[in-house]
Coordinates of C-alpha atoms in Angstrom, one line a residue:
X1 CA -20.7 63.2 139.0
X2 CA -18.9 65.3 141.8
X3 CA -20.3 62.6 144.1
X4 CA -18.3 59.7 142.5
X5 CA -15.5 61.6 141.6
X6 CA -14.5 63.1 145.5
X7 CA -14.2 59.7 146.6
X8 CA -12.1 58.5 143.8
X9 CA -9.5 61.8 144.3
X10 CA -9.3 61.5 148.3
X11 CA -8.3 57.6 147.3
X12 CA -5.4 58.8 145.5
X13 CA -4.0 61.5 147.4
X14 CA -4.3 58.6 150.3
X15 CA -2.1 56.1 148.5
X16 CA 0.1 58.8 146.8
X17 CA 3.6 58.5 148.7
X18 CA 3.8 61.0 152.1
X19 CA 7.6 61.4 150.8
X20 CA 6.8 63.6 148.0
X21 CA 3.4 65.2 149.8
X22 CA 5.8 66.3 151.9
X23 CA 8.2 67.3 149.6
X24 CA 5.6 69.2 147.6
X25 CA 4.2 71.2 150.7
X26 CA 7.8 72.0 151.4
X27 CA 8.6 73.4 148.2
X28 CA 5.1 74.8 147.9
X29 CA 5.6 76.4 151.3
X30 CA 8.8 78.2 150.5
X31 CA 7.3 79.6 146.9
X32 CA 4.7 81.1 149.0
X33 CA 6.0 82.3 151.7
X34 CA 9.1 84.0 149.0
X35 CA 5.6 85.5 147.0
X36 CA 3.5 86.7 150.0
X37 CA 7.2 88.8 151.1
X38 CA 7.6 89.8 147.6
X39 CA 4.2 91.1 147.1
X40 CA 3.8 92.2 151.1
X41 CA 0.9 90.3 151.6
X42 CA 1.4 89.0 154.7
X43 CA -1.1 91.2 157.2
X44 CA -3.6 89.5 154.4
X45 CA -2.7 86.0 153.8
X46 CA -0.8 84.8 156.8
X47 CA -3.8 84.9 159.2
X48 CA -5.5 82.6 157.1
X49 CA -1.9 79.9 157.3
X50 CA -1.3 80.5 161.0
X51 CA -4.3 78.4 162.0
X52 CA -4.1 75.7 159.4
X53 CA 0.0 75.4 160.6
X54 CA -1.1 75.8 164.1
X55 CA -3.7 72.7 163.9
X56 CA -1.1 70.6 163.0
X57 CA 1.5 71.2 165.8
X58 CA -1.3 70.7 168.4
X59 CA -2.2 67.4 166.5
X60 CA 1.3 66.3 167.3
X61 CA 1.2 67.1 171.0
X62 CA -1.9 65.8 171.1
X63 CA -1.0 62.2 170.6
X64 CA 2.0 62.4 172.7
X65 CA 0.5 61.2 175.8
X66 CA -1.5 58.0 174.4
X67 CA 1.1 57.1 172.2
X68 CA 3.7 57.0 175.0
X69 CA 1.4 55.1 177.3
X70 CA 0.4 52.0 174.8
X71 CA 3.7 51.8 172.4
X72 CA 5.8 51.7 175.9
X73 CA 4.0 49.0 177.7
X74 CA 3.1 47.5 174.2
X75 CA 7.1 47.3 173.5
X76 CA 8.1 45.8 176.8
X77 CA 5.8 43.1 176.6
X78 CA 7.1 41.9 173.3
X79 CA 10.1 40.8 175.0
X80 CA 9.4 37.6 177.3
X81 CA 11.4 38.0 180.5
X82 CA 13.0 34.5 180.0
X83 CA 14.3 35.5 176.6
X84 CA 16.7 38.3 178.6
X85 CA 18.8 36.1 179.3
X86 CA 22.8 36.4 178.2
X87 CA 22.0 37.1 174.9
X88 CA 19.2 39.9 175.6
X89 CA 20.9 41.0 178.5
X90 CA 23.7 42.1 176.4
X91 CA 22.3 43.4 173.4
X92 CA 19.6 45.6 175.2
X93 CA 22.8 47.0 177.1
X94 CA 24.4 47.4 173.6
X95 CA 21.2 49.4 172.2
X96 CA 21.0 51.5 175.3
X97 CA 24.3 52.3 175.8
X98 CA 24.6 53.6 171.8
X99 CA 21.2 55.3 171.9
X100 CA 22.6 57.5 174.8
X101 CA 25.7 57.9 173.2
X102 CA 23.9 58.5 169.5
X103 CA 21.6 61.1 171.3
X104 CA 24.7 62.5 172.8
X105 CA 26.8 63.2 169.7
X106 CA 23.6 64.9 167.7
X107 CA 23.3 67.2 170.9
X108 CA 27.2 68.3 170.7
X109 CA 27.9 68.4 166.9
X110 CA 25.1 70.6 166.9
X111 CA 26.0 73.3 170.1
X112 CA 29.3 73.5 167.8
X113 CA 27.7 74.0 165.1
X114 CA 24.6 76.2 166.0
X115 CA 22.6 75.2 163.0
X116 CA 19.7 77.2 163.8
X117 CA 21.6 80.5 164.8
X118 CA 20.4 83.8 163.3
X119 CA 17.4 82.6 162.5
X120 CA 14.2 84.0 164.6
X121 CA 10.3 83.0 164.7
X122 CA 8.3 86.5 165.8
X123 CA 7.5 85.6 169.6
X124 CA 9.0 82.4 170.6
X125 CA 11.5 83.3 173.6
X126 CA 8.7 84.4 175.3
X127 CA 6.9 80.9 174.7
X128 CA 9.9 78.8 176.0
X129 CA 9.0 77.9 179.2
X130 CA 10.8 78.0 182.6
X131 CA 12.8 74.4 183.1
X132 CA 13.1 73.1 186.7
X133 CA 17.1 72.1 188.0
X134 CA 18.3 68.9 187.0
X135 CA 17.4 67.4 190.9
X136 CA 13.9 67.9 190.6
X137 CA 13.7 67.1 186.7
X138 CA 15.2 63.3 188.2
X139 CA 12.3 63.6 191.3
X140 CA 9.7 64.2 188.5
X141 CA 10.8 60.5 186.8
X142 CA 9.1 59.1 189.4
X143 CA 5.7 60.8 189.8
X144 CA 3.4 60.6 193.2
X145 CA 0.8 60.6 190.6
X146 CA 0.6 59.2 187.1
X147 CA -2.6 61.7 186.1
X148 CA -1.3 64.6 187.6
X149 CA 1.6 63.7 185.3
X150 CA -0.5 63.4 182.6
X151 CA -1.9 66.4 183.4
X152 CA 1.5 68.5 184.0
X153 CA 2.8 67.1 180.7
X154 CA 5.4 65.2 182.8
X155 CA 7.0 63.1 179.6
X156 CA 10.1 61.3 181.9
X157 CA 7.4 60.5 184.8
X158 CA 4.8 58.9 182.5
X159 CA 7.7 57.1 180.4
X160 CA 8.4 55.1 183.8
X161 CA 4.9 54.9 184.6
X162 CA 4.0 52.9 181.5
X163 CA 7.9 51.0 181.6
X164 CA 7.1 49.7 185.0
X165 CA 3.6 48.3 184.1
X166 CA 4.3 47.0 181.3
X167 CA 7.5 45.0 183.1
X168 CA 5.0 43.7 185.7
X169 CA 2.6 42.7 182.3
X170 CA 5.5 40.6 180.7
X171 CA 5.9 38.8 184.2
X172 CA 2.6 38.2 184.5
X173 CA 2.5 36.9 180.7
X174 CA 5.0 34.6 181.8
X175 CA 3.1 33.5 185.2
X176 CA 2.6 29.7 186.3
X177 CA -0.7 30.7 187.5
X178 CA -3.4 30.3 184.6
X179 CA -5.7 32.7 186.3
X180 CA -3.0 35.8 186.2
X181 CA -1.4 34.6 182.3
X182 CA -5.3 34.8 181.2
X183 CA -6.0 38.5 182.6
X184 CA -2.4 39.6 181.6
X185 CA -3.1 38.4 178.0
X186 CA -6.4 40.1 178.1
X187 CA -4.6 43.4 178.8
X188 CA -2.0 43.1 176.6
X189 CA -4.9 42.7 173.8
X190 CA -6.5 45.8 175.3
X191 CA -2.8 47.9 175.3
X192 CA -2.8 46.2 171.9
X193 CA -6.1 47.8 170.5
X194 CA -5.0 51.1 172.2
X195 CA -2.0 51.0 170.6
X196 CA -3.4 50.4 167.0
X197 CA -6.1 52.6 167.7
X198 CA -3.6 55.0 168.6
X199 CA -2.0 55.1 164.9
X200 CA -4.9 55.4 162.9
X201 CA -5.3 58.9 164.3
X202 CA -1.3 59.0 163.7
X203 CA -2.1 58.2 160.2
X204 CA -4.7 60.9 160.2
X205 CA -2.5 63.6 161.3
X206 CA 0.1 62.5 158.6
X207 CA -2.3 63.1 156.4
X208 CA -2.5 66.3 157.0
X209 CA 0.6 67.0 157.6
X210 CA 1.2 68.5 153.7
X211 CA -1.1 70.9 154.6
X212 CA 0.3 72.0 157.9
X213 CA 3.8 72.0 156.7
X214 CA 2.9 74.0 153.9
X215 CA 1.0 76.2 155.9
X216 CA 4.2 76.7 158.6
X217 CA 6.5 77.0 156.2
X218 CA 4.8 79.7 154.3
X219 CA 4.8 81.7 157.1
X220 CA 8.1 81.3 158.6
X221 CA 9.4 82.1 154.3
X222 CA 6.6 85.2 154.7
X223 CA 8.6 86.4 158.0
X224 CA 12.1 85.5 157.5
X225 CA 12.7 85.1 153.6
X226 CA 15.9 82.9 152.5
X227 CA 17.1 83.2 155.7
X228 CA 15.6 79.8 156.9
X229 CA 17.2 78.1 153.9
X230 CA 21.1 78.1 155.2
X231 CA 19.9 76.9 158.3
X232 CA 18.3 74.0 157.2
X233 CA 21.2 72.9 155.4
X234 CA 23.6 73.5 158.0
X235 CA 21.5 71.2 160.3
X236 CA 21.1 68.8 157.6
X237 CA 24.5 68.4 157.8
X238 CA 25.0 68.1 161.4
X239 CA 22.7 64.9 161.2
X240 CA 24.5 63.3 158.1
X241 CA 28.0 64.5 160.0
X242 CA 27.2 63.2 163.1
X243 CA 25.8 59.3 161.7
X244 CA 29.0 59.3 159.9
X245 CA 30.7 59.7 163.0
X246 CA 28.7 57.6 165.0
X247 CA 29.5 54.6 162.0
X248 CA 33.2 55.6 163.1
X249 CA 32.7 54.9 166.5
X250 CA 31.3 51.8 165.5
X251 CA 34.5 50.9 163.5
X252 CA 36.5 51.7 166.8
X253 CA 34.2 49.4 169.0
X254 CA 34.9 46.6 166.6
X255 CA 38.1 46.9 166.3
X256 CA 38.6 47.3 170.4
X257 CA 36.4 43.6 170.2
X258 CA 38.9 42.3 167.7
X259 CA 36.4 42.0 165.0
X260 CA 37.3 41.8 161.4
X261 CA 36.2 45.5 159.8
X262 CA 36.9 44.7 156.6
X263 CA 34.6 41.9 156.5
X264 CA 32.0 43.2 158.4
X265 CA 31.5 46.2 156.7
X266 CA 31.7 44.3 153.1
X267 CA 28.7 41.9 154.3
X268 CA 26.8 45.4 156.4
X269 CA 26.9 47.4 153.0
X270 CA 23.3 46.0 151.5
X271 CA 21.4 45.9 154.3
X272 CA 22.6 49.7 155.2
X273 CA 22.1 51.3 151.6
X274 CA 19.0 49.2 151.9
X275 CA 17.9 51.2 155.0
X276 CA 19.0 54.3 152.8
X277 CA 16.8 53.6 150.2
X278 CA 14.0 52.4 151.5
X279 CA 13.8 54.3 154.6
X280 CA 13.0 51.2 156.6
X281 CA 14.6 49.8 159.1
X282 CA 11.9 46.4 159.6
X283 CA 11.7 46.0 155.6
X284 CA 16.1 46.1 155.4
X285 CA 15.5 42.6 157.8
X286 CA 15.6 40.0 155.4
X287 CA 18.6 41.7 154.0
X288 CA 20.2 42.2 157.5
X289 CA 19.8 38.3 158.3
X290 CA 21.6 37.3 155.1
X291 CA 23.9 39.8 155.7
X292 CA 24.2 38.3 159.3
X293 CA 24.8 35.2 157.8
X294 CA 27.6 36.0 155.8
X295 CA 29.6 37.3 158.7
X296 CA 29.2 33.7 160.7
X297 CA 26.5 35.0 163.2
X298 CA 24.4 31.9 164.3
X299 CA 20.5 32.2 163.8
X300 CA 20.5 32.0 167.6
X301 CA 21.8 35.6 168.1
X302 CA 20.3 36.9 165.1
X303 CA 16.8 35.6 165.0
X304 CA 16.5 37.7 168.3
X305 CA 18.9 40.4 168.1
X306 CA 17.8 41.8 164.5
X307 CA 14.1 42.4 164.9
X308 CA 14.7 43.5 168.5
X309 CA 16.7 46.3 167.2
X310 CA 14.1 46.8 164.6
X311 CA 11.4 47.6 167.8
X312 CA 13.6 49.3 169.8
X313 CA 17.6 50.5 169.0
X314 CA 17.6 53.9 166.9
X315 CA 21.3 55.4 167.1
X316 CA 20.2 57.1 163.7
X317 CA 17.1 58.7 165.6
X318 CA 18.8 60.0 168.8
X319 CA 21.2 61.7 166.6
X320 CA 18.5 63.6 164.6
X321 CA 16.4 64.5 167.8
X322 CA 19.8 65.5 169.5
X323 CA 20.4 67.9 166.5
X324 CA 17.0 68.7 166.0
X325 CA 16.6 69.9 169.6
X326 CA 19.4 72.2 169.4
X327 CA 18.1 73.9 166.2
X328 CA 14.4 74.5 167.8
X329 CA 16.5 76.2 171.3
X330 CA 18.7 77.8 168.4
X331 CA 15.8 79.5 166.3
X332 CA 13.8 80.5 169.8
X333 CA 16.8 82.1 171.7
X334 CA 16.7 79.5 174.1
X335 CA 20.3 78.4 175.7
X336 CA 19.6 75.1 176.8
X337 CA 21.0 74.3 180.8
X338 CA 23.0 71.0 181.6
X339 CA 19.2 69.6 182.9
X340 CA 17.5 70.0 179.9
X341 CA 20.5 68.4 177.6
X342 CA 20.2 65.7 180.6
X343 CA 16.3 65.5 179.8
X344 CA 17.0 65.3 176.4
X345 CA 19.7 62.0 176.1
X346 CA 17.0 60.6 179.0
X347 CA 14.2 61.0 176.4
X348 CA 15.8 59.8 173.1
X349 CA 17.1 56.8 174.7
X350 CA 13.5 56.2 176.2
X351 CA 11.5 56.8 173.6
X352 CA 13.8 54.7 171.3
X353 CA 12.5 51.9 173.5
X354 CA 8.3 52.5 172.3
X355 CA 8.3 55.0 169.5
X356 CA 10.2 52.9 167.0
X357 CA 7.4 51.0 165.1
X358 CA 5.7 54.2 165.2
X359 CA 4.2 55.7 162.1
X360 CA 6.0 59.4 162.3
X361 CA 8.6 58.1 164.5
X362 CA 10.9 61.1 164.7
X363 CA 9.0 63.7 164.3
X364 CA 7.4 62.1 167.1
X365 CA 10.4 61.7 169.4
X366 CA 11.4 65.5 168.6
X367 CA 8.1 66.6 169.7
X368 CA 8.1 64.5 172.5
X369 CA 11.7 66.1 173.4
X370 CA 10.6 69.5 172.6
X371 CA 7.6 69.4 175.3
X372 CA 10.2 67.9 177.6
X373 CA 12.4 70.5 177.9
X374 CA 10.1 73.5 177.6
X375 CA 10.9 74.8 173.9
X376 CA 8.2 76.0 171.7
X377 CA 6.7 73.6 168.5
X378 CA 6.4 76.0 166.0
X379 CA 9.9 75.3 164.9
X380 CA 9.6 71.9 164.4
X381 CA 7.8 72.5 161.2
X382 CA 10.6 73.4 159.9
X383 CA 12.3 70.3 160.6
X384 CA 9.4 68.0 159.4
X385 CA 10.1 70.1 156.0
X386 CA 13.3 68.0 155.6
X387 CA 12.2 65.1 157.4
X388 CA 12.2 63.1 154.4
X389 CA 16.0 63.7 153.7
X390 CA 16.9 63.4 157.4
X391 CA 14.9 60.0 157.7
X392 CA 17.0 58.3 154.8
X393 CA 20.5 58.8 156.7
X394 CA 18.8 58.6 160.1
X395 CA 17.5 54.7 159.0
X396 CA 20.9 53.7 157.5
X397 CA 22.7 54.5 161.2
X398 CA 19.8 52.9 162.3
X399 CA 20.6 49.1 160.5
X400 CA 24.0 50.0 160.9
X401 CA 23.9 49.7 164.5
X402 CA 21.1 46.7 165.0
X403 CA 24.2 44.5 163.1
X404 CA 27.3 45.9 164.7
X405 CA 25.2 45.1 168.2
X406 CA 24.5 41.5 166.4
X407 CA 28.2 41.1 165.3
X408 CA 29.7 42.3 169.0
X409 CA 27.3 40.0 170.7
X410 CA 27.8 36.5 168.9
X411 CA 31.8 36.8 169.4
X412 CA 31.2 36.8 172.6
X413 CA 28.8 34.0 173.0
X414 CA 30.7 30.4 172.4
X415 CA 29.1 28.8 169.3
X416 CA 27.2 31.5 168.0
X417 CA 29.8 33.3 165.5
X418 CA 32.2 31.0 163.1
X419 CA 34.5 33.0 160.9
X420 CA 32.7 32.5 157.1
X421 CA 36.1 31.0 155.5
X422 CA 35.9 28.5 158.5
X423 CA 31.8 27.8 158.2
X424 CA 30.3 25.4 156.2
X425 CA 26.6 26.9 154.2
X426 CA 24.2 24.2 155.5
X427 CA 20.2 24.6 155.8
X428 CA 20.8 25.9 159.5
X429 CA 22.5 28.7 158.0
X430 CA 21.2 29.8 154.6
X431 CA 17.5 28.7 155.7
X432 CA 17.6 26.6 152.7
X433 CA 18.7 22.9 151.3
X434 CA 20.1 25.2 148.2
X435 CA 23.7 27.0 150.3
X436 CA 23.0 29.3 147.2
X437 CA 19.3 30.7 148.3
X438 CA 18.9 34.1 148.7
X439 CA 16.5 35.8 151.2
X440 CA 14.6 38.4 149.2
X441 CA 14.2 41.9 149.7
X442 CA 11.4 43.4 150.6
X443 CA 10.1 46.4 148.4
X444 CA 7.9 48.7 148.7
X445 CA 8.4 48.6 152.5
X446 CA 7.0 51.4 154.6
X447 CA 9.9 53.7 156.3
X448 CA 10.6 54.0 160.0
X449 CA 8.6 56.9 159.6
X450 CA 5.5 55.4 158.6
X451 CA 5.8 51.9 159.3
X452 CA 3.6 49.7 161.9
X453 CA 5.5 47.9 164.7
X454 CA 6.2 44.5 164.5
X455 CA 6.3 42.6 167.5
X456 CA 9.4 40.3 168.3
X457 CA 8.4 37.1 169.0
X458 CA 6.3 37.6 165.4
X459 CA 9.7 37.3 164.1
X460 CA 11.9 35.1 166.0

């Protein structure tokens, strides 16, 4: 019996939702930690929870490395060279440009706000290490050495390793000569493998995660007791303060364009409380084209701009790491220098780029961050605690920006935006002989936490 029964419980906890695993181990984590102070069991119990936490946050640095490597190159590629034309040239100006300004406004709302101040972990200042100036963190982009990067845990020098290959891939992809296409299409299957490869381990850890964040969280409520709790709201609310501000500064960048707000946010309200909701930026599509639609945008801007910010434009994202970042230096004792807040905008706006398709994907850019500029993980358990609640706002500034990037870029292309009281519904527009068709929703999608990339050209 215990034989056919072990299978049949591993099945379930597998397709039970990692939302509420996670949201159990948080709230299991805090009861224990609370009991184990209460009944000052902690020279006892918390040497058995330091190594189950501690697996975990190695897990996460573990995959770092690999996962930067394939999903960068992997990501480039998807774009064909002669697709960056106006169009792309613009709208992957667009998602940069916000990404760095996203990351930005998460990293300042949050040294105002000090969301982790007052709050200590037993040893880390002495873990943070020593950050080199600004000068050499710039030298260190470009490495005389991808391994020894590796090796150094160089995050900014392997990032530009794996973008500048996997540039010289997509123009090879796009080669006259048959013998070059061939080979580059034969690595781009093998980055491809990689990459895939790469998530199933991804897909492990998540599945431990429960257990780690329980595990961390236990301890940290065992050390600090509710202290950790006004904390984590306060940086909860620096992320949900600081998307709503960064939807302002969308409203102002409209309005500079002479776009129509009041229209444009009546037509962006689905597919954002969509992205709320589900917690997915690729499954809110269908809802973002017809919502697309409605303002006048053309299919030609659209078909390409919309699932290109799926892969790669995560405003929501860089806010969160920004805040996130600030909360880990706050809880460590760490004052972060004008090079490390430097490394840090670099980072999210880099990482946007491969690590949005990514199962995990901001837990993964904060730990990617994190390494970066020297802090210690142990605080990031924390985080992942609330990931769940972050992720929801963190995906609606996400769709949020992919269609204010859409909207800017048709009025400025001739032909491709027509005012909707001006436009006539034909099959080019509603995708359908019936004007009245509606372009269902997906449900059930997986978040931008746990969902697989999607390459562009799959949906263009």
């Amino acid at each position: 019996m215990s034989e056919s029964k072990s299978p049949t419980l591993w099945r379930r906890y597998l397709s039970f939702p990692l939302i509420w695993k996670m949201v159990i181990a948080l709230a299991g984590g805090v009861a224990a930690g609370l009991g184990i102070a209460t009944l000052d069991l902690q020279d006892t119990v918390l040497p058995i929870l330091d190594p189950l936490g501690e697996i975990f946050l190695r897990l996460l640095q573990m995959v770092i490395f690999p996962l930067i490597v394939t999903t960068l190159i992997s990501g480039v590629t998807s774009i064909s060279p002669k697709r960056l034309g106006r169009i792309g040239t613009k709208i992957v100006a667009f998602y940069l440009v916000t990404s760095a300004l996203a990351v930005s406004l998460g990293l300042g709302l949050a040294l105002l706000v000090s969301p982790g101040a007052g709050l200590r972990m037993p040893g880390e200042p002495a873990d943070a290490a020593d950050v080199p100036p600004i000068s050499e963190t710039l030298l260190n982009i470009v490495p005389d050495n991808p391994f020894e990067a590796l090796s150094d845990g160089n995050v900014l020098g392997v990032m530009f390793c794996a973008l500048l290959f996997g540039l010289a891939l997509a123009f090879m992809l796009e080669s006259e000569n048959d013998e070059h296409r061939e080979l580059a299409l034969l690595l781009r299957r093998g980055v491809e493998g990689a990459m895939e490869l790469v998530f199933k381990v991804i897909n492990g850890i998540l599945q431990y995660a429960p257990v780690g964040v329980f595990a961390l969280i236990a301890v940290v409520m065992a050390e600090t007791g509710f202290d950790a709790i006004g904390p984590l709201l306060k940086l909860t609310g620096v992320v949900y303060g600081a998307i709503i501000t960064q939807m302002v500064v969308y409203v102002v960048i409209m309005l500079l364009f002479r776009v129509k707000v009041g229209r444009f946010l009546a037509a962006a309200k689905d597919p954002v409380l969509t992205g709320f909701v589900t917690r997915s930026s690729s499954g809110t599509l269908p809802v973002s084209t017809r919502a697309a639609e409605k303002m006048g945008v053309k299919e030609g801007v659209y078909g390409f701009t919309l699932p290109l910010g799926s892969a790669i434009n995560m405003d929501g994202t860089a806010i969160y790491v920004g805040a996130a970042t600030v909360f880990v230096a706050d809880i460590t004792g760490v004052e972060l220098t004008i090079g490390q807040l430097a490394t840090v905008v670099l980072i999210g706006v880099l990482a946007s780029i491969g690590t949005a398709g990514v199962p995990g994907a901001g837990l993964l850019m904060l730990s990617m961050t994190i390494t970066s500029v020297g802090l210690p993980m142990a605080p990031v358990a924390l985080v992942a605690g609330i990931d769940a609640v972050l992720d929801m706002a963190r995906t609606a500034g996400n769709v949020a920006g992919d269609l204010v990037g859409t909207r800017l870029v048709a009025g400025s292309e001739e032909g491709m935006f027509q005012e909707p009281d001006e436009s006539v519904p034909d099959a080019s527009v509603t995708g359908s002989d019936d004007p009245g068709t509606k372009v269902p929703v997906v449900e059930n999608a997986a978040s931008d936490s746990e969902r697989t990339p999607t390459k562009v050209e799959d949906l263009t």
